[in-house]
């Protein structure tokens, strides 16, 4: 598994949306326990504009779901939601960013900057950030 530092190197900088995607991907690995590099797929639903699409790079690095393998799909949406699927276990994990978390991230970005917002996303309890549903 690649580290958050690897994600930062690949992406070019450490931003809160990159960290958010990275953490979501780690949670998917923890819950779904994919059997190999072709087991897990992901559907990202978010506004198709920066900085929100930065979460896609975090997911690619943490899970190995990549555009090249066509194991990640991106769809325009007003909210931020990541759905992970284990084909072999027929399991589905949906992580929806909580409205309060979105507002908190945006507020920290405006008032304190990218570094503080990234620190918040990295250190927050997972349940503070996401609504989690396992099917």
mmCIF file of C-alpha atoms in Angstrom:
data_model
loop_
_atom_site.group_PDB
_atom_site.id
_atom_site.type_symbol
_atom_site.label_atom_id
_atom_site.label_comp_id
_atom_site.label_asym_id
_atom_site.label_seq_id
_atom_site.Cartn_x
_atom_site.Cartn_y
_atom_site.Cartn_z
ATOM 1 C CA UNK A 1 0.000 0.000 0.000
ATOM 2 C CA UNK A 2 1.222 3.468 -0.813
ATOM 3 C CA UNK A 3 1.442 6.103 1.914
ATOM 4 C CA UNK A 4 -0.180 9.503 2.204
ATOM 5 C CA UNK A 5 3.249 10.960 1.438
ATOM 6 C CA UNK A 6 3.224 8.950 -1.814
ATOM 7 C CA UNK A 7 -0.195 10.442 -2.612
ATOM 8 C CA UNK A 8 1.181 13.940 -2.006
ATOM 9 C CA UNK A 9 4.136 13.247 -4.323
ATOM 10 C CA UNK A 10 1.860 11.919 -7.050
ATOM 11 C CA UNK A 11 -0.703 14.710 -6.682
ATOM 12 C CA UNK A 12 1.743 17.578 -6.231
ATOM 13 C CA UNK A 13 0.606 19.007 -2.888
ATOM 14 C CA UNK A 14 -1.107 18.047 0.374
ATOM 15 C CA UNK A 15 -4.662 19.337 0.317
ATOM 16 C CA UNK A 16 -7.717 18.382 2.381
ATOM 17 C CA UNK A 17 -9.591 16.782 -0.507
ATOM 18 C CA UNK A 18 -6.609 14.575 -1.390
ATOM 19 C CA UNK A 19 -6.376 13.481 2.254
ATOM 20 C CA UNK A 20 -10.124 12.868 2.351
ATOM 21 C CA UNK A 21 -9.978 10.548 -0.661
ATOM 22 C CA UNK A 22 -6.934 8.778 0.733
ATOM 23 C CA UNK A 23 -8.667 8.138 4.069
ATOM 24 C CA UNK A 24 -11.842 6.947 2.346
ATOM 25 C CA UNK A 25 -9.798 4.470 0.332
ATOM 26 C CA UNK A 26 -8.081 3.126 3.449
ATOM 27 C CA UNK A 27 -11.477 2.635 5.074
ATOM 28 C CA UNK A 28 -12.689 0.695 2.022
ATOM 29 C CA UNK A 29 -9.657 -1.598 2.237
ATOM 30 C CA UNK A 30 -10.232 -2.117 5.959
ATOM 31 C CA UNK A 31 -13.925 -2.975 5.574
ATOM 32 C CA UNK A 32 -14.069 -4.780 2.219
ATOM 33 C CA UNK A 33 -10.675 -6.529 2.366
ATOM 34 C CA UNK A 34 -10.217 -6.940 -1.401
ATOM 35 C CA UNK A 35 -8.619 -10.232 -2.426
ATOM 36 C CA UNK A 36 -6.467 -8.851 -5.243
ATOM 37 C CA UNK A 37 -5.846 -5.739 -7.339
ATOM 38 C CA UNK A 38 -8.873 -6.414 -9.556
ATOM 39 C CA UNK A 39 -11.440 -7.061 -6.801
ATOM 40 C CA UNK A 40 -12.187 -3.485 -5.730
ATOM 41 C CA UNK A 41 -13.864 -0.812 -7.820
ATOM 42 C CA UNK A 42 -14.942 2.691 -6.884
ATOM 43 C CA UNK A 43 -17.515 5.211 -8.006
ATOM 44 C CA UNK A 44 -16.743 8.804 -7.031
ATOM 45 C CA UNK A 45 -19.625 11.264 -7.023
ATOM 46 C CA UNK A 46 -18.587 14.882 -6.522
ATOM 47 C CA UNK A 47 -18.620 18.296 -8.144
ATOM 48 C CA UNK A 48 -16.411 17.904 -11.218
ATOM 49 C CA UNK A 49 -14.114 20.798 -10.391
ATOM 50 C CA UNK A 50 -11.029 21.440 -8.353
ATOM 51 C CA UNK A 51 -10.446 21.068 -5.457
ATOM 52 C CA UNK A 52 -13.083 18.343 -4.973
ATOM 53 C CA UNK A 53 -11.739 16.113 -7.741
ATOM 54 C CA UNK A 54 -8.433 15.954 -5.847
ATOM 55 C CA UNK A 55 -10.094 13.258 -3.743
ATOM 56 C CA UNK A 56 -9.880 10.971 -6.798
ATOM 57 C CA UNK A 57 -6.080 10.978 -6.623
ATOM 58 C CA UNK A 58 -6.218 10.055 -2.935
ATOM 59 C CA UNK A 59 -8.484 7.107 -3.702
ATOM 60 C CA UNK A 60 -6.295 5.934 -6.578
ATOM 61 C CA UNK A 61 -3.174 5.931 -4.405
ATOM 62 C CA UNK A 62 -4.715 4.302 -1.327
ATOM 63 C CA UNK A 63 -6.769 1.607 -3.076
ATOM 64 C CA UNK A 64 -5.145 0.928 -6.422
ATOM 65 C CA UNK A 65 -8.495 1.647 -8.112
ATOM 66 C CA UNK A 66 -7.218 3.569 -11.107
ATOM 67 C CA UNK A 67 -8.419 5.200 -14.280
ATOM 68 C CA UNK A 68 -5.930 3.086 -16.223
ATOM 69 C CA UNK A 69 -7.446 -0.176 -14.953
ATOM 70 C CA UNK A 70 -10.899 1.343 -15.377
ATOM 71 C CA UNK A 71 -11.662 0.403 -11.781
ATOM 72 C CA UNK A 72 -12.681 3.923 -10.815
ATOM 73 C CA UNK A 73 -15.595 5.861 -12.249
ATOM 74 C CA UNK A 74 -16.361 9.541 -11.742
ATOM 75 C CA UNK A 75 -19.806 11.121 -11.858
ATOM 76 C CA UNK A 76 -20.913 14.736 -11.448
ATOM 77 C CA UNK A 77 -22.861 15.324 -8.233
ATOM 78 C CA UNK A 78 -23.452 18.241 -5.872
ATOM 79 C CA UNK A 79 -22.447 16.182 -2.812
ATOM 80 C CA UNK A 80 -19.330 14.105 -2.197
ATOM 81 C CA UNK A 81 -19.822 10.370 -2.021
ATOM 82 C CA UNK A 82 -17.511 7.419 -2.586
ATOM 83 C CA UNK A 83 -18.938 3.961 -3.294
ATOM 84 C CA UNK A 84 -16.603 0.983 -3.183
ATOM 85 C CA UNK A 85 -17.503 -2.481 -4.483
ATOM 86 C CA UNK A 86 -15.864 -5.826 -3.844
ATOM 87 C CA UNK A 87 -16.744 -7.971 -6.851
ATOM 88 C CA UNK A 88 -15.625 -11.231 -5.211
ATOM 89 C CA UNK A 89 -17.550 -10.679 -1.972
ATOM 90 C CA UNK A 90 -20.445 -8.849 -3.643
ATOM 91 C CA UNK A 91 -20.130 -6.150 -0.953
ATOM 92 C CA UNK A 92 -20.692 -2.410 -1.249
ATOM 93 C CA UNK A 93 -19.447 0.339 1.054
ATOM 94 C CA UNK A 94 -20.838 3.842 0.604
ATOM 95 C CA UNK A 95 -19.093 6.768 2.270
ATOM 96 C CA UNK A 96 -21.000 10.034 2.086
ATOM 97 C CA UNK A 97 -19.294 13.199 3.336
ATOM 98 C CA UNK A 98 -21.338 14.728 6.125
ATOM 99 C CA UNK A 99 -22.664 18.207 5.447
ATOM 100 C CA UNK A 100 -21.111 19.492 8.657
ATOM 101 C CA UNK A 101 -17.733 18.061 7.675
ATOM 102 C CA UNK A 102 -17.917 19.737 4.269
ATOM 103 C CA UNK A 103 -18.710 23.076 5.890
ATOM 104 C CA UNK A 104 -15.954 22.605 8.467
ATOM 105 C CA UNK A 105 -13.322 21.808 5.810
ATOM 106 C CA UNK A 106 -14.366 24.802 3.694
ATOM 107 C CA UNK A 107 -14.375 27.089 6.750
ATOM 108 C CA UNK A 108 -10.899 26.037 7.852
ATOM 109 C CA UNK A 109 -9.640 26.482 4.287
ATOM 110 C CA UNK A 110 -10.969 30.062 4.176
ATOM 111 C CA UNK A 111 -9.808 31.087 7.642
ATOM 112 C CA UNK A 112 -6.614 29.099 8.275
ATOM 113 C CA UNK A 113 -5.441 27.770 4.915
ATOM 114 C CA UNK A 114 -4.773 24.488 3.192
ATOM 115 C CA UNK A 115 -2.325 23.066 5.735
ATOM 116 C CA UNK A 116 -4.780 23.447 8.635
ATOM 117 C CA UNK A 117 -7.660 22.028 6.600
ATOM 118 C CA UNK A 118 -5.516 19.030 5.598
ATOM 119 C CA UNK A 119 -4.505 18.470 9.218
ATOM 120 C CA UNK A 120 -8.153 18.523 10.257
ATOM 121 C CA UNK A 121 -9.135 15.915 7.640
ATOM 122 C CA UNK A 122 -6.181 13.703 8.553
ATOM 123 C CA UNK A 123 -6.822 13.801 12.314
ATOM 124 C CA UNK A 124 -10.630 13.905 12.548
ATOM 125 C CA UNK A 125 -12.477 10.820 13.696
ATOM 126 C CA UNK A 126 -13.707 8.990 10.616
ATOM 127 C CA UNK A 127 -17.307 9.149 11.878
ATOM 128 C CA UNK A 128 -16.994 12.938 12.078
ATOM 129 C CA UNK A 129 -16.324 13.058 8.329
ATOM 130 C CA UNK A 130 -18.483 10.352 6.771
ATOM 131 C CA UNK A 131 -21.814 8.586 6.930
ATOM 132 C CA UNK A 132 -20.940 4.952 6.309
ATOM 133 C CA UNK A 133 -23.273 2.318 4.873
ATOM 134 C CA UNK A 134 -22.293 -1.296 4.188
ATOM 135 C CA UNK A 135 -24.471 -3.405 1.905
#
